[in-house]
mmCIF file of C-alpha atoms in Angstrom:
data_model
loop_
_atom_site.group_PDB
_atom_site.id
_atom_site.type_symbol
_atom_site.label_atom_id
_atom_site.label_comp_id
_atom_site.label_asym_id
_atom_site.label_seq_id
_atom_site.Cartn_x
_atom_site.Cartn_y
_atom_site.Cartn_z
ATOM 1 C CA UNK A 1 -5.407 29.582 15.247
ATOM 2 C CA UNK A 2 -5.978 26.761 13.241
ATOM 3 C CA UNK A 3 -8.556 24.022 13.573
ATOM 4 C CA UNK A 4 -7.062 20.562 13.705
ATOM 5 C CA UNK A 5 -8.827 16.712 14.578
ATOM 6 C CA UNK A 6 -9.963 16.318 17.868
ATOM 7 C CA UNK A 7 -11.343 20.227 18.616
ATOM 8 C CA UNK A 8 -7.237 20.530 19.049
ATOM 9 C CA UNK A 9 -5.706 24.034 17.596
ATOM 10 C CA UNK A 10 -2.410 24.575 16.914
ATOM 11 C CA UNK A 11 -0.841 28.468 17.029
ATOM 12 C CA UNK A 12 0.216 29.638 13.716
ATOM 13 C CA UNK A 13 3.697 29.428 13.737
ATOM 14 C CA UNK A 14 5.902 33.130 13.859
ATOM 15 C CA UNK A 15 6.024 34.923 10.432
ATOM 16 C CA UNK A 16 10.054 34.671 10.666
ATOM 17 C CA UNK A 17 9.331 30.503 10.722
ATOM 18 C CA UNK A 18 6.885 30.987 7.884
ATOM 19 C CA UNK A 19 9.429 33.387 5.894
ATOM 20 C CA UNK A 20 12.431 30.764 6.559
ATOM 21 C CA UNK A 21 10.445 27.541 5.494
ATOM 22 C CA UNK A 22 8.791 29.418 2.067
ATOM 23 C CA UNK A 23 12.534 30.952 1.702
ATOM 24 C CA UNK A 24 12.812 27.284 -0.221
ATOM 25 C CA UNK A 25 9.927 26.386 -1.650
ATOM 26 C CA UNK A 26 7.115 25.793 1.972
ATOM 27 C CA UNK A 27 6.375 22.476 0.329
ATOM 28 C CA UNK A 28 5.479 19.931 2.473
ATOM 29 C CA UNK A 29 7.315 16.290 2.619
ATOM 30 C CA UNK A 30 4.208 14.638 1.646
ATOM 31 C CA UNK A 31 4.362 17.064 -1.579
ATOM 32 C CA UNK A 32 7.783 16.308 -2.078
ATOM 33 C CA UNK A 33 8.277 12.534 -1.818
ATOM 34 C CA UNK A 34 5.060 12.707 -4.694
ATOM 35 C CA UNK A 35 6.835 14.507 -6.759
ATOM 36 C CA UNK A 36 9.549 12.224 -6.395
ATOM 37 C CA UNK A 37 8.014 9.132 -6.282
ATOM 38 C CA UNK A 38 6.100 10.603 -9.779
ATOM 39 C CA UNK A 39 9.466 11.405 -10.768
ATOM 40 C CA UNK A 40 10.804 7.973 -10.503
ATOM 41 C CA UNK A 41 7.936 6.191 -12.194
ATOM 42 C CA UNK A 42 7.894 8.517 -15.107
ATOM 43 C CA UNK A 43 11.660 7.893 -15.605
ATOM 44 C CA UNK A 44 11.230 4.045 -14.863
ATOM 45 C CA UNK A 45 13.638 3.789 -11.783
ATOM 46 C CA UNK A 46 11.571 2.211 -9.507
ATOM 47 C CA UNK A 47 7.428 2.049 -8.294
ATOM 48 C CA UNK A 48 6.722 3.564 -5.062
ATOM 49 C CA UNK A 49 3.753 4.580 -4.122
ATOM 50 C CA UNK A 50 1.987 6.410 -0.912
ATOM 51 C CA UNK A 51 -0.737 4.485 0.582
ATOM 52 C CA UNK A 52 -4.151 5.868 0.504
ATOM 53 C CA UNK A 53 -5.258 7.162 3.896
ATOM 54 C CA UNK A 54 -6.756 4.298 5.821
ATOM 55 C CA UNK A 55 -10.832 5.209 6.619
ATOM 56 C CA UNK A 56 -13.511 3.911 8.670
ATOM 57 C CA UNK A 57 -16.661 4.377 5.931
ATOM 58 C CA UNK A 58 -20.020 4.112 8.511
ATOM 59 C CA UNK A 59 -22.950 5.355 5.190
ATOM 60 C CA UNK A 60 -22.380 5.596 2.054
ATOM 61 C CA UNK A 61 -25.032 7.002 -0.617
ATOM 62 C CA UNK A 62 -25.690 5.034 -3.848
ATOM 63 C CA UNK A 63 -27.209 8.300 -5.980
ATOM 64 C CA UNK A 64 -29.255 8.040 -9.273
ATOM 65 C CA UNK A 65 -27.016 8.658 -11.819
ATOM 66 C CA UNK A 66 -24.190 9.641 -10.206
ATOM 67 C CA UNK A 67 -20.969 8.601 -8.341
ATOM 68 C CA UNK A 68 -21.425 6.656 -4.577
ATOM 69 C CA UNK A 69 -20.770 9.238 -1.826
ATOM 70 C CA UNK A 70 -19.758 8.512 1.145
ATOM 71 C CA UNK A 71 -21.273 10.386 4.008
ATOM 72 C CA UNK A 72 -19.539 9.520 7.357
ATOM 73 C CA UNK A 73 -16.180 8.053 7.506
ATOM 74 C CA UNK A 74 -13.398 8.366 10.269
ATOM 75 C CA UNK A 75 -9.841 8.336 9.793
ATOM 76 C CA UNK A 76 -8.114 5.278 11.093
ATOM 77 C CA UNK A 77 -5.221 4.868 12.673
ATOM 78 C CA UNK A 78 -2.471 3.217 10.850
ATOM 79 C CA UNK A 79 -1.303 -0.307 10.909
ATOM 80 C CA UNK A 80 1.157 0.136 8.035
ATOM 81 C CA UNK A 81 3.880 2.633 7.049
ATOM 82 C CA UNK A 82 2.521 5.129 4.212
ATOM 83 C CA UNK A 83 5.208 4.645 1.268
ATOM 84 C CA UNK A 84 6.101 1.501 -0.184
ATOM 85 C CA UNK A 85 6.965 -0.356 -3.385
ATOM 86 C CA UNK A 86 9.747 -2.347 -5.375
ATOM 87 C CA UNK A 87 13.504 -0.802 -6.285
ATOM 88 C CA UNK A 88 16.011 -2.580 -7.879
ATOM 89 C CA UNK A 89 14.004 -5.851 -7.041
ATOM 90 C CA UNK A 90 14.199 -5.030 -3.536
ATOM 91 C CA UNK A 91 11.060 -3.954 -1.342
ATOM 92 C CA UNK A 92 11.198 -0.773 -0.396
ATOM 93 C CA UNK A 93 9.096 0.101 2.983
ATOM 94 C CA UNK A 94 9.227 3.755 4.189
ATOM 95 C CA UNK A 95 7.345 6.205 6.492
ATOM 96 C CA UNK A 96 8.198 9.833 6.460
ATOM 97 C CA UNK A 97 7.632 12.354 8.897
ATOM 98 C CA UNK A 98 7.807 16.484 9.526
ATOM 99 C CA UNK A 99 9.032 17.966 12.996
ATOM 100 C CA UNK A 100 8.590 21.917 13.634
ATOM 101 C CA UNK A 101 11.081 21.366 16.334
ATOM 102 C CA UNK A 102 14.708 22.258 15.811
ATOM 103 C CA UNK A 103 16.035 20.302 18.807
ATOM 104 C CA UNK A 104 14.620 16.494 18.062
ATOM 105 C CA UNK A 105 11.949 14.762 17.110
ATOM 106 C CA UNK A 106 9.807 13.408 19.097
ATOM 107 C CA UNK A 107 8.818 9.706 19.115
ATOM 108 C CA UNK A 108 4.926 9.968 19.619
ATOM 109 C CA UNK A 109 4.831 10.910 15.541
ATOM 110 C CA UNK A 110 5.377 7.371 14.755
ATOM 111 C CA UNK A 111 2.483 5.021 15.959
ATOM 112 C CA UNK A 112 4.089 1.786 17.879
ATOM 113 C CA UNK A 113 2.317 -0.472 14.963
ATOM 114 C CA UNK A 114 4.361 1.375 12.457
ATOM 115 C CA UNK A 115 7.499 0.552 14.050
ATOM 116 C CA UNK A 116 6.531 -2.870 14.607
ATOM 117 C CA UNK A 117 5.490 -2.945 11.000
ATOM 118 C CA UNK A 118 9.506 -1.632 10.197
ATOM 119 C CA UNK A 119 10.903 -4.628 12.001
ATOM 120 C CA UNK A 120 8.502 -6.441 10.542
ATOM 121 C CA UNK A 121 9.641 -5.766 6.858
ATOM 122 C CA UNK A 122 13.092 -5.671 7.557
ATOM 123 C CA UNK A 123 12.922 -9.202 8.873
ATOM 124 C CA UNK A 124 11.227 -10.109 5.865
ATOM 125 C CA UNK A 125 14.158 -8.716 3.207
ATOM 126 C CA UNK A 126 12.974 -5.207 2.811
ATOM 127 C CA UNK A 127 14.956 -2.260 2.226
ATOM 128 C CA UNK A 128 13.180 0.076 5.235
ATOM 129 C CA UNK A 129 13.642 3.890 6.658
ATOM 130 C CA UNK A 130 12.228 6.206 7.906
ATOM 131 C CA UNK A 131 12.540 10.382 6.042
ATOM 132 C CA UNK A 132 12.297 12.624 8.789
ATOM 133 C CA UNK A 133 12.657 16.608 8.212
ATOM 134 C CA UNK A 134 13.129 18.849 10.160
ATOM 135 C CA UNK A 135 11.089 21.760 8.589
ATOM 136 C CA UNK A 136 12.204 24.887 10.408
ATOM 137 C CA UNK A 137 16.075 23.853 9.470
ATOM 138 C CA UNK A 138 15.240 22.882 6.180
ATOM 139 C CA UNK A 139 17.041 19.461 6.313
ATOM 140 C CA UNK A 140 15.800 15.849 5.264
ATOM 141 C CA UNK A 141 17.151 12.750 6.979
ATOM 142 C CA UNK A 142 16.915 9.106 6.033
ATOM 143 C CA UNK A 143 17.512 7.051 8.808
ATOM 144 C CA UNK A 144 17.727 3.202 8.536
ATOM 145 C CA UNK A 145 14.492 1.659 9.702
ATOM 146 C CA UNK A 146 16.860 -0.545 11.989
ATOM 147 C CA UNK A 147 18.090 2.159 13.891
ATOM 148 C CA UNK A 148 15.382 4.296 15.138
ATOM 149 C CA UNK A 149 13.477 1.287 15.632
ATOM 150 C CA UNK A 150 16.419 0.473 18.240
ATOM 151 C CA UNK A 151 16.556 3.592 19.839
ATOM 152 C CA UNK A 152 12.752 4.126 19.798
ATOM 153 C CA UNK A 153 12.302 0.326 21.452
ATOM 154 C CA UNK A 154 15.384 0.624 24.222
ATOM 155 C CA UNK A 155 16.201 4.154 24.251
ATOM 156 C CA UNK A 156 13.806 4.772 27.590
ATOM 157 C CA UNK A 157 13.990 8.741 25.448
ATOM 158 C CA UNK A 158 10.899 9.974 24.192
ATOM 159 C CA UNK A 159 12.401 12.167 21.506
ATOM 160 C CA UNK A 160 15.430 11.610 19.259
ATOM 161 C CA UNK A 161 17.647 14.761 19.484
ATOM 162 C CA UNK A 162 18.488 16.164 16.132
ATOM 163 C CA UNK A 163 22.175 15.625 16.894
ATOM 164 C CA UNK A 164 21.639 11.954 16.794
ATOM 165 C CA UNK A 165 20.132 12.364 13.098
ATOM 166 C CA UNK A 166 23.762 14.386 12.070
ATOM 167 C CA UNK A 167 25.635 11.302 13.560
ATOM 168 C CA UNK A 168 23.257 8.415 12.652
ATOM 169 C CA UNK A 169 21.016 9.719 9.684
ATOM 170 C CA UNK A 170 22.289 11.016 6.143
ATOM 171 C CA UNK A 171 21.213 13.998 4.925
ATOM 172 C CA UNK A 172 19.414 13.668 1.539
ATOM 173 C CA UNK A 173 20.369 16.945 -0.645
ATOM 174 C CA UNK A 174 17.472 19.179 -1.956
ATOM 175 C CA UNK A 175 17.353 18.887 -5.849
ATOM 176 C CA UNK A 176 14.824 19.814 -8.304
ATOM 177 C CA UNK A 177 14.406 16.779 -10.060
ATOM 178 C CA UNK A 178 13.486 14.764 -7.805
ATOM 179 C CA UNK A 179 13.058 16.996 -4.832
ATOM 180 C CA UNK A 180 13.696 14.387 -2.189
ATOM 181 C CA UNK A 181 16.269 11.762 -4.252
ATOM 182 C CA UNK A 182 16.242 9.066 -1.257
ATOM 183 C CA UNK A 183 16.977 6.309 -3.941
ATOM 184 C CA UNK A 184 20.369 7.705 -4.270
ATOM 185 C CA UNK A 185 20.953 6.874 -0.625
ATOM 186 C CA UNK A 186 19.516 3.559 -1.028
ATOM 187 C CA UNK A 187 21.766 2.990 -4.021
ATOM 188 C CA UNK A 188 24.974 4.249 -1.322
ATOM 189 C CA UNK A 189 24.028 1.937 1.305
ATOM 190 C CA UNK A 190 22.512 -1.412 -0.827
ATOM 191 C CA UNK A 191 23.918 -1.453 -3.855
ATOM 192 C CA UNK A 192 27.457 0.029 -3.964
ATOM 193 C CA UNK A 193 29.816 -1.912 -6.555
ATOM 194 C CA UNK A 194 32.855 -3.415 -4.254
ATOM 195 C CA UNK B 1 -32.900 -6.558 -5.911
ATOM 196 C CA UNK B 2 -29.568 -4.941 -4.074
ATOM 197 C CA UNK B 3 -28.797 -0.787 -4.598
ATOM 198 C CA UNK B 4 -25.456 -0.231 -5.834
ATOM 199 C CA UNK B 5 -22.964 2.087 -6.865
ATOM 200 C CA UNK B 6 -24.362 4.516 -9.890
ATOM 201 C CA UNK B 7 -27.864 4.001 -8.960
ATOM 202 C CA UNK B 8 -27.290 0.167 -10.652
ATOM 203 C CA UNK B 9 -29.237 -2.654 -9.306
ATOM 204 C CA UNK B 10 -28.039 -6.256 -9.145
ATOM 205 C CA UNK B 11 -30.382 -8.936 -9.200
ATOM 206 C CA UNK B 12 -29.904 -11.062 -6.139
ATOM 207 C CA UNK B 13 -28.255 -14.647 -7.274
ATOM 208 C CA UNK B 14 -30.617 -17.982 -7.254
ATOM 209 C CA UNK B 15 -31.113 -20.426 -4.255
ATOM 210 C CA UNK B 16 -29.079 -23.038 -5.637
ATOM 211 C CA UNK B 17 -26.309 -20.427 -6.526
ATOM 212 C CA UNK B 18 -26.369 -19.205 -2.908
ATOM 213 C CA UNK B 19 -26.261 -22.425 -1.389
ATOM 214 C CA UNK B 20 -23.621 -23.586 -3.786
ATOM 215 C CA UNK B 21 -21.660 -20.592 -2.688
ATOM 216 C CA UNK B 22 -22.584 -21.171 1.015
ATOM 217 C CA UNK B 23 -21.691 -24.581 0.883
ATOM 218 C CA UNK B 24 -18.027 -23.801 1.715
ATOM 219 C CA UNK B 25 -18.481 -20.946 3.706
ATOM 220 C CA UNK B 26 -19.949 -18.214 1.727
ATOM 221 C CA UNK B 27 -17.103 -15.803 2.419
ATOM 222 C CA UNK B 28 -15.673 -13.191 0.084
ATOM 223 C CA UNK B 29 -12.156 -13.899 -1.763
ATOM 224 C CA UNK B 30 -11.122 -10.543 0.196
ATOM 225 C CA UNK B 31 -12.377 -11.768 3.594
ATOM 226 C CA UNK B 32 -10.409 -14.701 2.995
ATOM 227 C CA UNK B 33 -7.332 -12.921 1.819
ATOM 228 C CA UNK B 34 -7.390 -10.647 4.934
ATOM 229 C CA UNK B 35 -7.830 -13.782 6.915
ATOM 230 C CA UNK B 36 -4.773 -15.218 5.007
ATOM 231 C CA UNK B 37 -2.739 -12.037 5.281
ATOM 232 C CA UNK B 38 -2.907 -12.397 8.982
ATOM 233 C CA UNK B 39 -2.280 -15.477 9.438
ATOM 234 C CA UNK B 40 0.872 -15.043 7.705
ATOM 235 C CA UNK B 41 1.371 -11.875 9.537
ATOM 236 C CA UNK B 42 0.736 -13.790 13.053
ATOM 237 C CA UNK B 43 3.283 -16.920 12.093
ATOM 238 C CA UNK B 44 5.807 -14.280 10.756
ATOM 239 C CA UNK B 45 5.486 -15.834 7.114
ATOM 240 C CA UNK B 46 5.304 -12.937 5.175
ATOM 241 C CA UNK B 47 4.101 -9.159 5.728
ATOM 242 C CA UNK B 48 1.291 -8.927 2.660
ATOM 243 C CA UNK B 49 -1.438 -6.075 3.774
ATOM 244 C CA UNK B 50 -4.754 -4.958 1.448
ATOM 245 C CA UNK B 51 -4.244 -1.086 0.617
ATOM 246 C CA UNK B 52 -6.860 0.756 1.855
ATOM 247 C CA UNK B 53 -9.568 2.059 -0.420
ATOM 248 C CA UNK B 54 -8.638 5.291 -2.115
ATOM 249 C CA UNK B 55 -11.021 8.653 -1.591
ATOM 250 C CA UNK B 56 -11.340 11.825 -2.555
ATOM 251 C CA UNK B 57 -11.889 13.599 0.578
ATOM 252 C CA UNK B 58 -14.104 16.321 -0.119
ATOM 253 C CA UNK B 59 -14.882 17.759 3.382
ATOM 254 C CA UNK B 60 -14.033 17.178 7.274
ATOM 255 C CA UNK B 61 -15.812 18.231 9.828
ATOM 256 C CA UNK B 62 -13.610 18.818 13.257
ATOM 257 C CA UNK B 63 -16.194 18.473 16.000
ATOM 258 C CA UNK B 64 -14.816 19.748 19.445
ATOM 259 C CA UNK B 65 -14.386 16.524 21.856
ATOM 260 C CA UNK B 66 -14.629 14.136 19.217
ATOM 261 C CA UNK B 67 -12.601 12.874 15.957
ATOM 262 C CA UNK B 68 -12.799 14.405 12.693
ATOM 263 C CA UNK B 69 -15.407 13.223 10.931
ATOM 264 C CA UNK B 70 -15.290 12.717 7.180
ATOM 265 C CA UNK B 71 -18.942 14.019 5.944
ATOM 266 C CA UNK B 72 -18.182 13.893 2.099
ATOM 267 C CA UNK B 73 -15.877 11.446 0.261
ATOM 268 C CA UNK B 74 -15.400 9.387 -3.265
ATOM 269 C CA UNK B 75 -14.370 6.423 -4.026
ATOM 270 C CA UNK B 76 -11.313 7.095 -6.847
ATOM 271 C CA UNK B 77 -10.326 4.698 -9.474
ATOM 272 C CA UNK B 78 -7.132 2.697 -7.999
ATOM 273 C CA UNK B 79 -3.585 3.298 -9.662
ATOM 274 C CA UNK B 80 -2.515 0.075 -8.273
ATOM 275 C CA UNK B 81 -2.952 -3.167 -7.199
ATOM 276 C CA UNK B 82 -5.171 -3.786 -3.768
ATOM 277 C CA UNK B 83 -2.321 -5.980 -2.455
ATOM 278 C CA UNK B 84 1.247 -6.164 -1.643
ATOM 279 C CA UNK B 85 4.099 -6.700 0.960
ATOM 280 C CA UNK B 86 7.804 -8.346 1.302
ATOM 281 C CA UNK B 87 7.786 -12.327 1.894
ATOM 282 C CA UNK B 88 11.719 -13.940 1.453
ATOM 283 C CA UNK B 89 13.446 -10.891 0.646
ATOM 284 C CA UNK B 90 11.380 -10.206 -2.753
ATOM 285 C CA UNK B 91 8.600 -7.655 -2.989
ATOM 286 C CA UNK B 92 5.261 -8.592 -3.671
ATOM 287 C CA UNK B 93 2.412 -7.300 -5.747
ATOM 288 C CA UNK B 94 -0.940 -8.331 -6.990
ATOM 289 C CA UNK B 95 -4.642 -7.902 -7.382
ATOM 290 C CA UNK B 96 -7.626 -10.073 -6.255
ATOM 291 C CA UNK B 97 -10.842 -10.384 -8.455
ATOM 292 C CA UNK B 98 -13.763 -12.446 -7.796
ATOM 293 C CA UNK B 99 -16.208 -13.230 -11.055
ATOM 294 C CA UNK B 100 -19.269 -15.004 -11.053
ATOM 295 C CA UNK B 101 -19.250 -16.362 -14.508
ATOM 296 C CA UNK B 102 -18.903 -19.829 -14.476
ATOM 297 C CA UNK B 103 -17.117 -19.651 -18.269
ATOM 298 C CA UNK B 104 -14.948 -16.757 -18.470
ATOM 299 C CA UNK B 105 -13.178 -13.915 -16.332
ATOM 300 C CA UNK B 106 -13.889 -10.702 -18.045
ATOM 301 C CA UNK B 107 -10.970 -7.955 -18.586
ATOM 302 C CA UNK B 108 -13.545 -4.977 -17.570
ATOM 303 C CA UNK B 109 -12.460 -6.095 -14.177
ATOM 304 C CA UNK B 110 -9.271 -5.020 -14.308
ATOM 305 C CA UNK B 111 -8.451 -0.909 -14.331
ATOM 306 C CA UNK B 112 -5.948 -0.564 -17.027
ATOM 307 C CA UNK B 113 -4.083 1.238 -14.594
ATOM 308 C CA UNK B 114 -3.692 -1.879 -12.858
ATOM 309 C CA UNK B 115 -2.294 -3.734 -15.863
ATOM 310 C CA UNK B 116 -0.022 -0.943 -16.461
ATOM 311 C CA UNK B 117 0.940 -0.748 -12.623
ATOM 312 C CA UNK B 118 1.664 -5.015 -12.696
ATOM 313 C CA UNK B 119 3.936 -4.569 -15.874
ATOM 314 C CA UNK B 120 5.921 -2.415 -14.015
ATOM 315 C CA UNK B 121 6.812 -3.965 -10.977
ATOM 316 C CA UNK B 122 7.613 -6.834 -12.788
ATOM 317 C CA UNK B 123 10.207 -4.797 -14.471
ATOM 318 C CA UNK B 124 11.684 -3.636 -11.155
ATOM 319 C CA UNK B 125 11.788 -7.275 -9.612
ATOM 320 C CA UNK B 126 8.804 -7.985 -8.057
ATOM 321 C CA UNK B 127 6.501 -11.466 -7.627
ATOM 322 C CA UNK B 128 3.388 -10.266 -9.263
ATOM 323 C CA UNK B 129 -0.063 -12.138 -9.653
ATOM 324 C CA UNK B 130 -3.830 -12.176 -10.230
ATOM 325 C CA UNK B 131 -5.943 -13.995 -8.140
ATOM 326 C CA UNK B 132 -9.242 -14.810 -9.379
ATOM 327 C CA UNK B 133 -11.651 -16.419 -7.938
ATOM 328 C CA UNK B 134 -14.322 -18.612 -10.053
ATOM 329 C CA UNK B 135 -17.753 -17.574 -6.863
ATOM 330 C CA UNK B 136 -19.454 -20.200 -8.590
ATOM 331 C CA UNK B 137 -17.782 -22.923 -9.119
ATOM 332 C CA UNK B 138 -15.797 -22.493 -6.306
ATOM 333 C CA UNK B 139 -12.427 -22.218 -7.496
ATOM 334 C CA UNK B 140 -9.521 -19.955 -6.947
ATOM 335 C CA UNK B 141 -6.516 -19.152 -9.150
ATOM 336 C CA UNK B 142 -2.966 -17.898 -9.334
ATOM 337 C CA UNK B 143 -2.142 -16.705 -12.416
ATOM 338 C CA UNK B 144 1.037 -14.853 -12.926
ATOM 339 C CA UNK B 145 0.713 -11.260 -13.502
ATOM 340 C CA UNK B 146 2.688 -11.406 -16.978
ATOM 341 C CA UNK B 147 0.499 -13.970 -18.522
ATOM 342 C CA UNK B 148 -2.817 -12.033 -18.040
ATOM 343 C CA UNK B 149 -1.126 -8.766 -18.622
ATOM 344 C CA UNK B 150 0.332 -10.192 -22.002
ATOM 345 C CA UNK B 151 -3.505 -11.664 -22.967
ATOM 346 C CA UNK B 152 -4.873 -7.974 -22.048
ATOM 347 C CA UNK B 153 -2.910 -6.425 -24.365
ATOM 348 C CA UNK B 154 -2.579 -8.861 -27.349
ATOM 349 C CA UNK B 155 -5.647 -11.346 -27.639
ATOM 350 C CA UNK B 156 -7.778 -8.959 -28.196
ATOM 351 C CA UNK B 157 -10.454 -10.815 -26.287
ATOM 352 C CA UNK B 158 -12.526 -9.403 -23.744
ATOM 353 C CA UNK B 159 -12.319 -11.811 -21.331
ATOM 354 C CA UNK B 160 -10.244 -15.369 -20.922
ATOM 355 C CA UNK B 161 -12.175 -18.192 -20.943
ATOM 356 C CA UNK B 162 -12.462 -20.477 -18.109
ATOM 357 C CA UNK B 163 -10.339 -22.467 -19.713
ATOM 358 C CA UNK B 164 -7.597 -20.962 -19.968
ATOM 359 C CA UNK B 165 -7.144 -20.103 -16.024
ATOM 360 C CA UNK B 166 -6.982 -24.488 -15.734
ATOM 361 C CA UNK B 167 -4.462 -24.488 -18.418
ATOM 362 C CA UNK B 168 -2.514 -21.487 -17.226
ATOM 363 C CA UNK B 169 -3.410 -20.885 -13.990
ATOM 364 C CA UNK B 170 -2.628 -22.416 -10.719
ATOM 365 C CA UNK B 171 -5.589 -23.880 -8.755
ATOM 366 C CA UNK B 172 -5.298 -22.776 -5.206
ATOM 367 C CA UNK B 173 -6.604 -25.308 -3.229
ATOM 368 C CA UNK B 174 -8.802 -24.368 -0.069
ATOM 369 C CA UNK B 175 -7.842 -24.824 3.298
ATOM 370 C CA UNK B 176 -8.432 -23.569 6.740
ATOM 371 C CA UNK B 177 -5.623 -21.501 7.911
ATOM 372 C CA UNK B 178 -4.960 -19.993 6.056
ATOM 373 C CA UNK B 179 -8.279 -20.134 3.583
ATOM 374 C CA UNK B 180 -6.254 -18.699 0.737
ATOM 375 C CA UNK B 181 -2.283 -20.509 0.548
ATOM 376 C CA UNK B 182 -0.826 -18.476 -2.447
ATOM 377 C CA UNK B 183 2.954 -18.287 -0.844
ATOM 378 C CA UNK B 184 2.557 -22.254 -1.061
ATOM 379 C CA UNK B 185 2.293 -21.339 -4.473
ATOM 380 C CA UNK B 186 5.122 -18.949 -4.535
ATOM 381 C CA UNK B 187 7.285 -21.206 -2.862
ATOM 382 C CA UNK B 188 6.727 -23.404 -6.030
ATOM 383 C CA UNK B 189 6.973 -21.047 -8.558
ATOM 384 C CA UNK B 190 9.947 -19.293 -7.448
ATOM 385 C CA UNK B 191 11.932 -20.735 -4.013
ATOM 386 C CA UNK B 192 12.176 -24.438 -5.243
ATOM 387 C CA UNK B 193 15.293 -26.055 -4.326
ATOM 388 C CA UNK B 194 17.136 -27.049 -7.401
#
C-alpha cells in the first residue's frame, strides 16, 4: 500500500502489471513528454514547456544567509492545462494524462476547468489535445482537444472506452529520440503540404 | 525595514514615494495583470494566464482526512517567462517587471534564462514582450521582446535608461478594465488593417 493525498491508498498494482509496464522502459508520461519537450528545444523545433505545479504558499521563512523556504503550501487545483508553448508559430495547448485501466479512461482525470480551458484555446487559434496513455497496454493517444471535449460535454458517459481512442485518437509511435514525438502528429493534421 | 528573501532587508520607500504610488491605486503591475488577464478571459478576448511560481518540492506530508500538505519547498530560478496564452490565433509570450528607479530599468532583473527563453519563441512565431513598469513615476511599457533582448546582449550596458523605454517603448496608458490594455497594443503592432 501506498500513501497518496487525502489519507487515500492505492494497492500496488500485480507484479505481472509491473513486469509488462517496465518490459519498455516503466517511465512515466510526465517523464516522457520532458524528455521530449527537452528534445525539441535542444534541436530548435519548437518551445514547449510543462507548467510548474500550481501551490497555495500559507509561511514562508526568510533565513539568514540562505535560500527562502517555504513551510506550508497546498497543492491547488488546476485552472490551466499543464503543457503549452509555440510550434510552427502556432500555440500549442496540451494536457496529458495516464489510465491503469485497459478498458477506458475515465473522465474524472480531467478537471471541468481544464476542458473549459481546451475550448477556450481552441477558440482562440490554438493547436490543442489532449495525450492520454494507457499504461498497462503500453499505447499513447493524441486526441484532438475538440473531440473529447465533445464527448466529455454531451456524451452523458463518464468514461471514454479505449475503443473510441482506436477509432477517434492516433496512436503516437514509441521512439527513442523523442520518446513521445506528438509534433509529428501535429505536423499530419496542421501542416500537411496539399 | 521589511525581511526578505536571503536574510536581505529593504528599506521601506518615503511618504511622498508611497503616496505618489498610492495616488493611482497602489496596486502591483502583477495584480493588475491578473486583473487584466481576466478580464480578457471573462469577455473571451484572449486566454493569457501567469505561470505559477516554480518549487522545488522537498517534502509532503499526507495527513489522513485532510490534503497533502507541502511542509518544505524552494522557490527555483524560472526557465521562462511568467506569462503567456493564445489571443487571434498567434501564441503569446512575455515577462512583467516592475523597477523603482525613476532613470533606468536594470538588466539584473531579467534571468538570462528568460532572455534566452524570449529569443526563442520569437523564432518559432510567437508575439513576445517586456512589460515594465516605471512604480515611481507611474508609467508602464511595452517593449518588444527583440529590442530588449538585442540591448541585453550587445550594449553592454547594465541597464537601459529611462529614456530609451519613451523612445522605444510603448506607453501603456492606464485604464480601468482592464488596468493593464497591452492587446490594444498588440492590435497595433501586429493586427492593423492595411
Amino acid at each position: 500500500m501506498i500513501g497518496y493525498p487525502n489519507g487515500k491508498v492505492r494497492t500496488v498494482q500485480c507484479p505481472a502489471a509491473v513486469k509488462q509496464s517496465a518490459g519498455r522502459r516503466g517511465m512515466s508520461l510526465e517523464h516522457d513528454l520532458n524528455l521530449s519537450n527537452e528534445y525539441y528545444l535542444q534541436t530548435d523545433r519548437a518551445v514547449i514547456h510543462k507548467k510548474p505545479t500550481p501551490l497555495q504558499i500559507v509561511t514562508v521563512d526568510y533565513p539568514k544567509r540562505s535560500a527562502a523556504k517555504i513551510t506550508e503550501a497546498y497543492f491547488k487545483v488546476p485552472s490551466t492545462t499543464d503543457y503549452n508553448g509555440v510550434y510552427r508559430g502556432k500555440a500549442i495547448d496540451f494536457e496529458a494524462k495516464e489510465t491503469r485501466s485497459r478498458t477506458s479512461f475515465p473522465f474524472s482525470s480531467l478537471h471541468p476547468h481544464q476542458v473549459d480551458h481546451l475550448e477556450r484555446v481552441i477558440r482562440h487559434g490554438a493547436i490543442a489535445f489532449v495525450i492520454v496513455r494507457f499504461v498497462l497496454l503500453d499505447e499513447t493517444y493524441y486526441v484532438e482537444a475538440g473531440k473529447i471535449a465533445a464527448q466529455y460535454r454531451h456524451s452523458g458517459r463518464k468514461s471514454l472506452p479505449y475503443s473510441w481512442f482506436q477509432q477517434e485518437g492516433i496512436l503516437i509511435p514509441f521512439s527513442l529520440t523523442p520518446p513521445v514525438n506528438y509534433l509529428r502528429v501535429i505536423d499530419e493534421l496542421y501542416f500537411k503540404e496539399k
